[in-house]
Amino acid sequence: MNPSDRQRPDRLDGRVARVTFRNPDNGFTVLRLEHENGHRVTVVGHLPELKEGQPVRFYGRWADHARYGRQFEADAVEVVEPTGVEAIERYLASGVIPGVGPVLAKRLVERFGARTLEVIEDSPRRLTQVPGIGRQKARQIHQALKAQRETRESFIFLQGLGVGPALAARIHQTYGERTIARVKEDPYQLIYDVRGVGFLTADRIARSLGIAPDSPQRVQALIRYRLQEAALAGHTFLRQSELEEHVVQEGVPPEGFQQALEAARVRGHVVVEGEGDPAVYLPYLFEAEVEVCRRLQVLLERPAPAAPPCGSGEGTGSWEAEIALAEARSGLKLSDEQREALRQALTQPVVIITGGPGTGKTTLARAIAAWCQARQQRLVLASPTGRAARRLQEATGLPARTIHRTLEFTYVPGVGGRFLRNGSNPLEADVVLVDELSMVDLPLFARLLAAIAPPTRLILMGDADQLPSVGPGQVLQDLLEAEVVPSVRLRQIFRQAAESLIVQNAHRIRAGELPVWNKPDGEFFFIQAEPEEIPDLVTDLVQRRLPAFLPDLPPGQIQVLCATRKGPNGADALNRRLQEALNPGRPGQAEVTALGLEGEPERFRVGDRVMQVRNNYEKMVFNGELGRVVAVDPEEETVTVVFDETDEPQEVLYTSGELEELQLAYATSVHKSQGSEYPVVVMPIVWVMPALMSRNLLYTAITRAKRMVVLVGQVDALARYCRGPQAVEVRASRLAARLREAVARPDEPR
């Protein structure tokens, strides 16, 4: 057999007998096909809408499903036009055209014979010659047949460009009858109109259409793509010279870049700011930086109160008395540092409180909450993630929500998402306290500030040594660097926390020192291993050794954290190993396979630990939220996930076209772990790209653990993490400089 023959798809001809299931969102279809010999088979695939009775030709392959038996997996379909009078009548009688049943089908064929379909399409006025068909009916029949043919032609056109069936269904759902014209006109517009289409996909389609690499539309799309990639890496802008370098590498001449950049600026697709080597922004990030500066300036200009806000009752007369009231109501004894931080929180319109593990940020939040209750101050508590919000609620005893839910984010179909709390409808609060500020990206911080109006006070808490947000910007670092917002750094480690080797080592790492490990009855361990040994060791630790060592530990409480997703010791590879160890596939077990955002297959089974990997505003599930799979339907290709670690637990259904938003989460990246706490953390320590080997990455990883840390790997790699730079990652941001320009420092005249 010729090797190329093995790649040739199978062909299957027949008539649609029954459509068992169809998902309108992505075109996934299950149907029964009747052969000419009368036998019926099951066909599955992402297909255009097909009607019972339609003659069709499928291309694909035969497969044996564990549950549903032998079936044909279709990659492409051709709707074969019926040619004989009998075939045409059967086709029309099947209901393929709304309003045409067996009786009317018979009349049509009796009048027009083998030319019936041609008449319907080309001469619809002649249909009125048939009894029972008026002008309106004739127009409806014509439009229905035309729409079917347009759908079929769209699928054939897109598949000819290398577009898969699922994506072809989404594109046609977006553009309808104008699909072919819109794609030919500007394939790069797909990036912005169709979910799941990025620059690389659009570029591949454009190349298939013969669009030149230096065409203006491609260069403009490439500019926006590079800025989007930069935003995904945390940057708010790129210097023009750096952006030009990226674009020229794609075969674009420098003069073509300059022309395209100017055109993109004129069209409002980018913002160019500055002289010489200006900063180039995506508009929403530029607007966010400007909005943060403007809103902070408004809040900071509110004069600080000269006396306690309540002039009568318990504890009045001085700020010292107010602090004593907070201590009494909370049952806490604050340190001098904490008392100063509390005083700033009660007197300043905006304040930042930062500190590492064990320095009492949680205690301070409890004291602030107690004071607000005593003084009947309306307090709003918010955190960037549901898990962090739950911890804040447990610490204070008061309701806490995610920032999105605090701002009453809502999704309107056909319109998109919007925040109901904003400049015209601010939060009704005297005090707003936001925890885990290091995790808050620039656009979300801008939304938060927009919903806060004087005299509401804003208290921002977080650990400045944590990794910056997953999204663009570095809000906490920039606010501290700008020195325009009053801030207090908590440095004292309290006795109980100081006894924790995890806390001790966190501060050692922050100071550039190696941690201490393997003490008797300790909680911080290091197992030396070569890189090729690590996957087996990590799997054995999670599956056997740690559960045996900590028998009181509930299942699923061990989290593997990795510096990167890629490589044999990255999160992707370890997830596959851990899934097979902890939740292996079994004969007859239901599972659904989908392609992730990186194109790698993911298998989902009931019981799997999963993570949402991008914001889905329609479902109100956000990047980094953890859940578990509770139901899998292979036939419909759906997965149901319960997110029960959020501030508002919910059950979410994912169709096949949405499964790319989920990843297995037995192992995850350190970045994705921010805001989380786990009883036990296991982390591979190996040499990775230098940009990831920073102190704050390792610091962030070990501070996620409440009870135990186990590092597995190489001592020299650990030393590189600890003795390298505090943060290798340098993000492009002008927020600090912009703040200094916009807001006078407190000790300077205004």
XYZ file of C-alpha atoms in Angstrom:
750
model
C 0.000 0.000 0.000
C 1.242 3.491 -0.812
C 1.858 5.500 2.395
C -0.176 8.378 0.999
C -3.150 6.059 0.631
C -3.324 5.651 4.376
C -3.968 9.393 4.681
C -6.810 9.389 2.188
C -10.155 9.888 4.024
C -12.914 7.337 3.804
C -16.052 8.267 1.886
C -19.589 7.527 2.977
C -22.683 8.202 0.835
C -26.304 7.991 1.853
C -29.419 9.827 2.950
C -29.961 11.511 6.340
C -32.461 9.311 8.138
C -32.571 11.093 11.500
C -30.660 13.902 13.252
C -30.202 12.633 16.809
C -28.400 15.678 18.234
C -27.046 19.013 17.058
C -25.277 21.717 19.061
C -26.114 25.038 17.357
C -23.105 26.756 18.974
C -20.438 24.676 17.239
C -22.284 22.470 14.758
C -21.477 19.183 16.520
C -23.959 16.685 15.131
C -24.944 13.068 15.718
C -27.109 11.563 12.980
C -28.214 8.268 11.459
C -27.362 7.786 7.807
C -29.187 5.372 5.557
C -27.139 3.595 2.883
C -28.601 2.747 -0.506
C -28.757 -0.873 0.731
C -31.019 0.209 3.596
C -28.475 -0.246 6.401
C -28.103 2.615 8.917
C -24.912 3.900 10.531
C -24.085 6.631 13.035
C -22.203 9.709 11.809
C -20.689 12.302 14.177
C -18.857 15.540 13.494
C -19.004 19.332 13.319
C -21.357 19.796 10.384
C -23.668 22.340 8.778
C -27.342 21.955 9.528
C -28.693 18.882 7.738
C -32.286 17.817 7.287
C -33.805 14.370 7.240
C -34.043 13.076 3.685
C -31.029 15.011 2.348
C -28.643 12.994 0.165
C -25.111 13.558 1.501
C -21.518 12.469 1.043
C -19.228 12.407 4.097
C -15.430 12.288 4.228
C -13.701 11.071 7.370
C -12.842 7.789 9.074
C -14.437 4.816 10.800
C -13.922 4.502 14.554
C -15.016 2.193 17.371
C -16.447 4.154 20.315
C -16.143 2.484 23.728
C -19.770 3.179 24.556
C -21.575 3.749 21.241
C -19.842 1.209 19.034
C -18.828 1.641 15.401
C -19.447 5.090 13.943
C -18.202 7.363 11.176
C -16.287 10.492 12.280
C -16.908 13.084 9.549
C -14.422 15.846 8.778
C -16.291 17.234 5.744
C -19.643 16.877 4.054
C -21.104 17.496 0.612
C -24.847 17.758 0.176
C -25.556 15.905 -3.029
C -28.290 17.410 -5.155
C -31.028 14.855 -5.923
C -31.261 14.344 -9.674
C -34.207 12.112 -10.455
C -37.845 13.149 -10.135
C -38.433 10.576 -7.422
C -35.353 11.662 -5.488
C -36.303 15.352 -5.704
C -39.811 14.654 -4.437
C -38.473 12.589 -1.536
C -35.974 15.356 -0.755
C -38.627 18.097 -0.658
C -41.128 15.926 1.217
C -38.586 15.371 4.016
C -39.208 18.861 5.391
C -35.837 20.197 4.295
C -37.654 23.403 3.252
C -39.989 24.842 5.911
C -43.587 24.859 4.723
C -43.072 22.178 2.065
C -44.469 18.767 2.993
C -45.308 15.615 1.013
C -48.428 17.085 -0.633
C -46.781 20.276 -1.836
C -43.616 18.410 -2.832
C -45.689 16.143 -5.082
C -47.397 19.142 -6.735
C -44.074 20.866 -7.353
C -42.538 17.819 -8.984
C -45.658 17.148 -11.050
C -45.460 20.705 -12.409
C -41.697 21.136 -12.950
C -40.304 17.581 -12.998
C -36.511 17.210 -12.895
C -36.076 21.029 -13.091
C -37.943 21.625 -9.785
C -34.886 22.693 -7.756
C -33.630 24.874 -10.615
C -36.996 26.660 -10.781
C -37.073 27.212 -6.998
C -33.642 28.797 -7.079
C -33.697 30.758 -10.351
C -37.360 31.447 -11.153
C -39.282 31.572 -7.868
C -42.177 33.535 -9.445
C -43.080 30.432 -11.455
C -43.856 28.611 -8.212
C -47.162 30.486 -8.030
C -48.326 28.246 -10.902
C -48.626 25.457 -8.338
C -51.903 25.356 -6.370
C -51.400 26.397 -2.773
C -48.382 28.642 -3.437
C -48.794 32.412 -3.415
C -46.160 35.104 -3.851
C -45.135 35.148 -0.182
C -44.950 31.353 -0.036
C -42.882 31.248 -3.220
C -40.459 33.798 -1.751
C -40.140 31.767 1.476
C -39.385 28.538 -0.426
C -36.784 30.325 -2.567
C -35.072 31.926 0.449
C -34.977 28.625 2.377
C -33.286 26.735 -0.469
C -30.906 29.646 -1.069
C -29.885 29.723 2.617
C -29.172 25.992 2.578
C -26.983 26.268 -0.468
C -25.142 29.274 0.972
C -24.442 27.344 4.163
C -23.151 24.390 2.188
C -21.023 26.600 -0.051
C -19.618 28.422 3.001
C -18.516 25.164 4.595
C -16.941 23.916 1.376
C -15.174 27.277 0.902
C -13.819 27.348 4.478
C -12.764 23.722 4.465
C -10.905 24.419 1.233
C -8.920 27.043 3.174
C -7.937 24.477 5.795
C -10.546 25.577 8.357
C -11.773 22.727 10.561
C -15.474 21.902 10.797
C -15.977 23.296 14.327
C -14.388 26.633 13.456
C -16.220 26.739 10.119
C -19.490 26.394 12.042
C -18.586 29.346 14.308
C -17.558 31.518 11.354
C -20.788 30.789 9.490
C -22.813 31.392 12.638
C -21.190 34.847 12.872
C -21.456 35.975 9.247
C -24.359 33.915 7.863
C -25.012 34.386 4.152
C -22.124 36.876 3.884
C -19.523 34.370 5.113
C -17.604 33.938 1.867
C -17.645 37.664 1.024
C -16.549 38.742 4.523
C -13.692 36.238 4.713
C -12.441 37.176 1.243
C -12.742 40.889 2.053
C -10.599 40.766 5.207
C -9.746 37.423 6.825
C -7.971 39.249 9.640
C -11.301 40.626 10.848
C -12.037 37.060 12.006
C -9.686 37.727 14.942
C -12.091 40.257 16.400
C -15.416 38.774 15.276
C -15.103 35.028 15.867
C -14.231 33.341 19.152
C -11.254 31.011 18.819
C -9.598 32.772 15.857
C -6.187 34.263 16.559
C -3.702 35.939 14.268
C -1.994 32.710 13.238
C -5.273 31.120 12.118
C -6.382 34.247 10.272
C -2.935 34.538 8.685
C -3.093 30.954 7.440
C -6.491 31.661 5.855
C -5.146 34.872 4.311
C -2.177 33.035 2.792
C -4.566 30.459 1.306
C -6.490 33.344 -0.266
C -3.282 34.724 -1.772
C -3.038 37.846 0.387
C 0.536 39.179 0.263
C 2.683 39.110 3.426
C 3.193 42.873 3.217
C -0.442 43.794 2.533
C -1.641 46.714 4.701
C -4.420 44.671 6.308
C -1.955 41.940 7.316
C 0.583 44.397 8.744
C -2.073 46.193 10.786
C -3.336 42.871 12.109
C 0.244 41.860 12.907
C 0.802 45.085 14.882
C -2.312 44.452 16.981
C -1.346 40.783 17.408
C 2.103 41.663 18.754
C 0.573 44.179 21.166
C -1.913 41.530 22.322
C 0.929 39.062 22.831
C 2.765 41.684 24.857
C -0.364 42.222 26.982
C -0.569 38.482 27.636
C 3.027 38.700 28.890
C 2.003 41.488 31.274
C 3.135 44.558 29.328
C 0.866 47.548 28.842
C 2.740 48.835 25.768
C 5.683 48.203 23.466
C 8.244 50.743 22.329
C 7.833 51.510 18.647
C 11.335 50.238 17.869
C 10.642 46.900 19.576
C 7.279 46.563 17.863
C 8.873 47.342 14.493
C 11.515 44.674 15.085
C 8.800 42.063 15.747
C 6.873 43.017 12.617
C 9.881 43.259 10.278
C 10.850 39.719 11.319
C 7.607 38.593 9.628
C 8.811 39.796 6.233
C 7.397 43.329 6.395
C 9.638 46.185 5.115
C 10.235 49.058 7.616
C 8.352 51.554 5.438
C 5.387 49.153 5.340
C 5.405 49.021 9.134
C 5.454 52.817 9.455
C 2.537 53.233 7.056
C 0.502 50.510 8.748
C 1.189 51.921 12.226
C -0.016 55.362 11.163
C -3.123 53.844 9.554
C -3.837 51.856 12.725
C -3.418 55.029 14.799
C -5.806 56.995 12.583
C -8.393 54.185 12.756
C -8.122 54.158 16.572
C -6.709 50.637 16.719
C -3.573 51.776 18.594
C -2.437 54.765 20.650
C 1.045 56.196 20.050
C 2.402 58.353 22.889
C 5.683 60.214 23.252
C 8.559 61.455 21.111
C 11.669 59.692 19.829
C 10.846 56.050 20.479
C 7.193 56.405 21.503
C 5.099 53.894 23.433
C 2.491 52.032 21.370
C -0.603 50.921 23.284
C -3.737 48.986 22.624
C -6.409 51.633 23.315
C -8.007 49.872 26.286
C -4.664 49.671 28.138
C -3.820 53.313 27.459
C -7.258 54.367 28.676
C -6.833 52.199 31.806
C -3.522 53.874 32.731
C -4.996 57.329 32.239
C -8.165 56.419 34.163
C -6.208 55.068 37.156
C -4.224 58.290 37.382
C -7.280 60.487 37.066
C -9.324 58.567 39.632
C -6.496 58.334 42.155
C -5.883 62.046 41.822
C -9.541 62.728 42.664
C -9.457 60.421 45.698
C -6.138 61.736 47.026
C -7.260 65.356 46.819
C -9.934 64.703 49.453
C -8.565 66.216 52.679
C -7.804 63.763 55.454
C -10.124 64.064 58.483
C -8.611 66.056 61.332
C -10.518 64.145 63.995
C -12.230 60.788 64.381
C -15.323 60.502 62.162
C -17.610 59.856 65.130
C -17.598 62.454 67.812
C -19.568 60.697 70.469
C -19.748 57.347 72.161
C -17.168 54.760 73.066
C -13.533 55.582 72.470
C -13.897 59.039 70.903
C -11.546 61.937 71.195
C -8.359 60.790 69.432
C -7.104 58.408 66.812
C -5.361 56.479 69.597
C -8.753 55.936 71.169
C -10.143 54.759 67.846
C -7.327 52.246 67.539
C -7.994 51.063 71.085
C -11.654 50.638 70.128
C -10.661 48.472 67.161
C -8.498 46.314 69.413
C -11.231 45.943 72.004
C -13.948 45.063 69.495
C -11.722 42.556 67.652
C -10.092 41.050 70.726
C -6.658 41.683 69.197
C -3.469 43.265 70.468
C -1.809 45.150 67.633
C 1.909 45.787 67.253
C 3.242 49.322 66.819
C 3.528 48.674 63.049
C -0.041 47.459 62.847
C -1.306 50.393 64.923
C 0.387 52.814 62.546
C -1.070 50.970 59.556
C -4.525 51.131 61.168
C -4.139 54.857 61.855
C -3.251 55.447 58.205
C -6.215 53.342 57.112
C -8.572 55.426 59.260
C -7.169 58.813 58.275
C -6.034 58.637 54.646
C -8.366 58.665 51.643
C -6.201 55.952 50.032
C -3.565 53.785 51.716
C -1.454 50.781 50.744
C -0.568 48.176 53.375
C 1.977 45.591 52.291
C 3.930 42.859 54.020
C 5.131 39.290 53.686
C 3.770 36.121 55.313
C 3.423 36.210 59.085
C 3.475 40.020 59.332
C -0.173 40.344 60.355
C -2.035 41.638 57.288
C -4.962 39.327 58.067
C -4.999 40.478 61.684
C -5.086 44.072 60.509
C -8.012 43.339 58.191
C -9.905 41.904 61.171
C -9.189 45.065 63.203
C -10.376 47.318 60.373
C -13.554 45.276 60.032
C -14.195 45.454 63.800
C -13.713 49.223 63.825
C -16.093 49.680 60.890
C -18.734 47.639 62.705
C -18.262 49.638 65.913
C -18.542 52.954 64.088
C -21.321 51.776 61.754
C -19.127 52.416 58.757
C -20.284 50.633 55.607
C -17.423 48.291 54.709
C -17.002 46.520 51.356
C -14.487 43.644 51.248
C -13.171 42.459 47.880
C -10.438 40.256 46.409
C -9.484 39.416 42.822
C -10.346 35.698 43.128
C -13.110 33.730 44.770
C -10.629 31.752 46.867
C -9.012 34.912 48.203
C -12.450 36.396 48.911
C -13.418 33.336 50.938
C -10.252 33.639 53.040
C -10.944 37.321 53.641
C -14.490 36.500 54.696
C -13.272 33.792 57.081
C -10.737 36.208 58.602
C -13.150 39.101 59.167
C -16.443 37.316 59.685
C -18.018 39.692 57.158
C -19.149 39.091 53.566
C -16.396 39.334 50.950
C -16.748 38.950 47.178
C -14.624 39.007 44.073
C -13.974 42.415 42.543
C -16.093 41.449 39.532
C -19.081 40.618 41.701
C -18.491 43.634 43.945
C -18.728 45.831 40.860
C -21.863 43.902 39.793
C -20.456 42.649 36.542
C -23.185 41.382 34.222
C -23.257 39.852 30.776
C -25.835 40.962 28.222
C -26.191 38.598 25.217
C -25.375 40.369 21.989
C -23.881 43.327 23.856
C -21.174 41.858 26.062
C -20.104 42.381 29.640
C -20.416 45.568 31.666
C -19.971 46.722 35.252
C -23.098 48.139 36.813
C -21.005 49.870 39.477
C -19.135 52.714 37.809
C -18.610 56.464 37.861
C -22.323 57.208 37.572
C -23.311 54.440 40.019
C -20.494 54.185 42.595
C -20.251 51.693 45.436
C -22.322 52.628 48.465
C -19.582 52.324 51.070
C -17.645 54.345 53.599
C -14.610 52.052 53.363
C -13.534 49.677 50.573
C -10.818 47.153 51.466
C -9.175 45.224 48.615
C -6.930 42.279 49.491
C -4.318 40.531 47.310
C -3.703 43.676 45.258
C -0.625 42.134 43.586
C -3.033 39.938 41.593
C -5.132 42.827 40.257
C -4.320 43.781 36.679
C -4.465 47.298 35.293
C -7.857 47.184 33.494
C -9.640 45.701 36.517
C -8.034 48.255 38.861
C -9.267 51.041 36.602
C -12.804 49.617 36.803
C -12.558 49.440 40.586
C -11.400 53.039 40.955
C -14.157 54.225 38.636
C -16.718 52.877 41.127
C -15.226 54.657 44.166
C -16.144 58.259 44.836
C -15.179 60.546 47.745
C -15.658 60.420 50.658
C -15.270 56.622 50.407
C -11.856 55.536 51.724
C -9.827 52.914 49.855
C -7.537 50.450 51.663
C -5.269 48.360 49.421
C -3.528 45.307 50.911
C -1.084 42.872 49.365
C 2.412 41.404 49.311
C 4.727 43.459 47.125
C 7.125 40.515 46.781
C 4.558 38.283 45.083
C 4.516 37.829 41.335
C 2.625 40.516 39.454
C -0.841 39.879 38.032
C -1.488 37.360 35.286
C -3.089 40.145 33.266
C -1.301 43.277 31.980
C 0.270 45.752 34.357
C 1.940 45.660 37.765
C -0.416 47.782 39.796
C 0.953 47.257 43.315
C 4.589 47.700 42.272
C 3.792 50.827 40.271
C 1.785 52.402 43.093
C 4.628 51.836 45.537
C 7.248 53.080 43.071
C 5.288 56.250 42.332
C 5.222 57.194 46.041
C 2.081 59.271 45.644
C -0.165 57.026 47.763
C 0.593 56.726 51.515
C 1.910 53.245 52.274
C 2.921 51.161 55.281
C 5.162 48.089 55.065
C 4.724 45.497 57.810
C 8.067 43.858 58.612
C 7.645 42.311 62.067
C 7.086 38.548 61.940
C 4.883 37.415 64.787
C 5.992 34.642 67.119
C 3.554 31.999 65.965
C 4.340 32.667 62.321
C 8.062 32.891 63.050
C 7.982 29.287 64.256
C 6.879 28.187 60.786
C 9.757 27.062 58.606
C 7.664 27.995 55.561
C 7.448 31.614 56.768
C 11.123 31.669 57.758
C 12.196 30.345 54.381
C 9.955 32.765 52.516
C 11.791 35.663 54.131
C 15.164 33.993 53.504
C 14.346 33.650 49.816
C 13.187 37.269 49.645
C 16.531 38.281 51.144
C 18.475 36.188 48.591
C 19.376 33.324 50.971
C 18.946 29.577 50.582
C 16.081 28.051 52.581
C 16.575 25.585 55.410
C 15.145 22.127 54.805
C 14.731 18.573 56.102
C 14.613 19.451 59.788
C 13.164 16.757 62.086
C 9.397 17.157 62.417
C 9.697 19.967 59.918
C 7.413 21.251 57.231
C 9.900 22.187 54.511
C 11.638 19.427 52.556
C 14.027 19.225 49.633
C 14.548 15.985 47.693
C 17.557 16.060 45.397
C 16.908 14.507 42.007
C 18.024 14.715 38.401
C 15.531 16.212 35.948
C 14.656 12.855 34.356
C 13.805 11.431 37.814
C 11.449 14.240 38.814
C 8.187 13.159 37.055
C 8.254 9.748 38.774
C 9.159 11.278 42.133
C 6.454 13.946 41.975
C 3.833 11.386 40.970
C 4.848 9.051 43.802
C 4.801 11.906 46.330
C 1.289 12.986 45.365
C -0.154 9.505 44.926
C 1.444 7.564 47.787
C 4.133 9.079 50.027
C 2.488 12.322 51.177
C -0.988 10.811 51.830
C 0.750 8.115 53.921
C 2.851 10.739 55.771
C -0.183 12.974 56.412
C -3.055 10.503 56.893
C -5.423 13.254 58.110
C -5.021 15.160 54.830
C -8.263 15.075 52.779
C -7.907 13.835 49.169
C -7.031 16.385 46.537
C -5.244 18.764 48.924
C -1.781 18.428 47.378
C -0.978 20.944 44.655
C 1.942 20.673 42.253
C 3.281 24.090 41.201
C 5.653 24.544 38.256
C 7.733 27.436 36.983
C 6.480 26.756 33.460
C 3.855 24.741 31.610
C 6.266 23.340 29.023
C 8.886 20.601 29.173
C 8.964 17.204 30.916
C 8.803 18.879 34.329
C 6.244 21.490 33.336
C 2.593 21.586 34.342
C 1.240 20.095 31.082
C 3.376 16.925 31.189
C 2.911 16.434 34.939
C -0.847 16.873 34.609
C -1.035 13.943 32.221
C 1.090 11.809 34.560
C -0.919 12.752 37.632
C -4.275 12.243 35.922
C -3.337 8.680 34.985
C -2.107 8.043 38.530
C -4.998 9.644 40.432
C -7.922 9.317 38.008
C -6.957 6.739 35.378
C -9.056 5.840 32.386
C -10.940 2.553 32.655
C -12.775 0.435 30.089
C -16.227 1.850 29.542
C -15.413 5.068 31.471
C -16.883 8.203 29.913
C -14.393 10.846 28.818
C -14.257 13.762 26.410
C -11.137 14.809 24.513
C -10.624 18.398 23.426
C -7.835 20.609 22.139
C -6.583 23.180 24.622
C -5.563 26.759 23.852
C -2.072 25.536 22.910
C -3.399 22.826 20.603
C -2.560 19.969 22.980
C -5.261 17.329 23.621
C -6.886 17.277 27.056
C -8.937 14.325 28.327
C -11.610 15.097 30.897
C -13.128 12.498 33.232
C -15.495 12.723 36.178
C -13.442 13.621 39.250
C -10.720 15.547 37.402
C -9.372 18.731 38.958
C -9.567 21.509 36.343
C -8.862 25.212 35.947
C -10.540 27.903 33.869
C -7.744 29.480 31.805
C -9.396 32.605 30.454
C -12.197 34.931 31.468
C -15.638 33.824 30.319
C -17.920 36.703 31.129
C -21.020 34.992 29.799
C -20.604 32.084 32.216
C -19.163 34.311 34.991
C -16.110 32.075 35.336
C -12.711 33.739 35.430
C -9.102 32.969 34.640
C -7.464 30.839 37.360
C -10.621 29.529 39.079
C -10.428 25.877 40.125
C -13.182 23.298 39.866
C -13.851 19.589 39.493
C -15.571 17.650 36.744
C -18.889 16.182 37.934
C -20.394 14.972 34.629
C -19.165 13.997 31.153
C -21.317 13.289 28.075
C -19.194 11.838 25.229
C -22.082 11.770 22.773
C -22.861 15.463 23.125
C -19.213 16.282 23.910
C -20.077 18.245 27.052
C -18.370 18.519 30.425
C -19.983 19.832 33.620
C -17.728 21.476 36.218
C -18.509 22.597 39.756
C -16.523 25.633 40.887
C -16.962 25.360 44.644
C -13.917 27.346 45.766
C -15.319 30.662 44.568
C -17.248 33.224 46.595
C -20.423 32.017 44.874
C -20.124 28.298 44.004
C -21.675 27.392 40.674
C -22.138 24.531 38.201
C -21.041 25.292 34.632
C -21.732 23.328 31.432
C -19.051 23.376 28.698
C -19.850 22.380 25.116
C -17.176 20.979 22.819
C -16.311 24.411 21.419
C -15.749 25.779 24.928
C -13.542 23.022 26.334
C -10.400 24.848 25.206
C -11.023 27.130 28.196
C -10.348 24.257 30.619
C -7.056 22.667 31.647
C -6.253 19.857 34.031
C -5.077 21.350 37.315
C -3.369 18.568 39.267
C -0.333 20.684 38.394
C -0.416 24.341 37.475
C 1.957 27.246 36.968
C 3.027 29.409 39.887
C 1.465 32.416 38.142
C -1.933 30.704 38.060
C -1.684 29.826 41.771
C -1.748 33.418 42.992
C -4.409 34.120 45.554
C -4.678 30.430 46.402
C -3.665 28.484 49.471
C -3.079 24.742 49.618
C -2.273 22.503 52.566
C 0.696 20.987 50.697
C 2.734 22.320 47.761
C 5.112 20.179 45.678
C 7.394 21.987 43.228
C 9.947 20.715 40.689
C 13.175 22.739 40.890
C 15.014 22.555 37.570
C 16.775 24.900 35.213
C 14.275 26.755 33.041
C 14.507 29.900 30.943
C 16.300 32.644 32.918
C 13.294 34.974 32.782
C 11.428 32.581 35.096
C 14.174 31.886 37.637
C 13.462 34.753 39.992
C 13.167 35.026 43.739
C 9.605 36.278 43.639
C 8.475 33.235 41.625
C 9.870 30.810 44.222
C 8.650 33.066 47.039
C 5.148 33.088 45.572
C 5.170 29.284 45.225
C 6.140 28.447 48.792
C 3.861 31.068 50.357
C 0.900 29.240 48.784
C 1.480 26.362 51.263
C -0.188 26.352 54.674
C 1.182 23.107 56.070
C 4.064 21.676 54.035
C 6.401 22.403 51.130
C 8.293 19.709 49.225
C 10.821 20.827 46.599
C 12.160 18.185 44.200
C 15.162 18.792 42.000
C 18.608 20.330 41.747
C 20.407 22.312 44.457
C 22.207 24.517 41.926
C 18.883 25.446 40.317
C 17.466 26.293 43.756
C 20.488 28.517 44.426
C 19.867 30.305 41.123
C 16.284 31.047 42.151
C 17.335 32.345 45.586
C 20.444 34.302 44.644
C 19.281 35.654 41.349
C 17.409 38.915 40.901
C 14.332 39.672 42.951
C 12.284 39.827 39.772
C 13.764 38.988 36.408
C 10.544 39.937 34.688
C 10.472 43.639 33.797
C 7.101 44.758 32.559
C 6.585 47.721 30.305
C 4.363 50.133 32.206
C 4.132 53.913 32.436
C 1.719 53.938 35.374
C 4.302 54.939 37.995
C 5.705 57.762 35.872
C 2.234 58.884 34.850
C 1.142 58.969 38.507
C 4.136 61.085 39.498
C 3.285 63.503 36.711
C -0.410 63.662 37.611
C -0.332 63.674 41.416
C 1.869 65.899 43.576
C 3.612 64.091 46.397
C 2.064 64.543 49.849
C 5.067 66.528 51.142
C 5.133 68.856 48.162
C 2.970 71.940 47.625
C 0.039 71.341 45.279
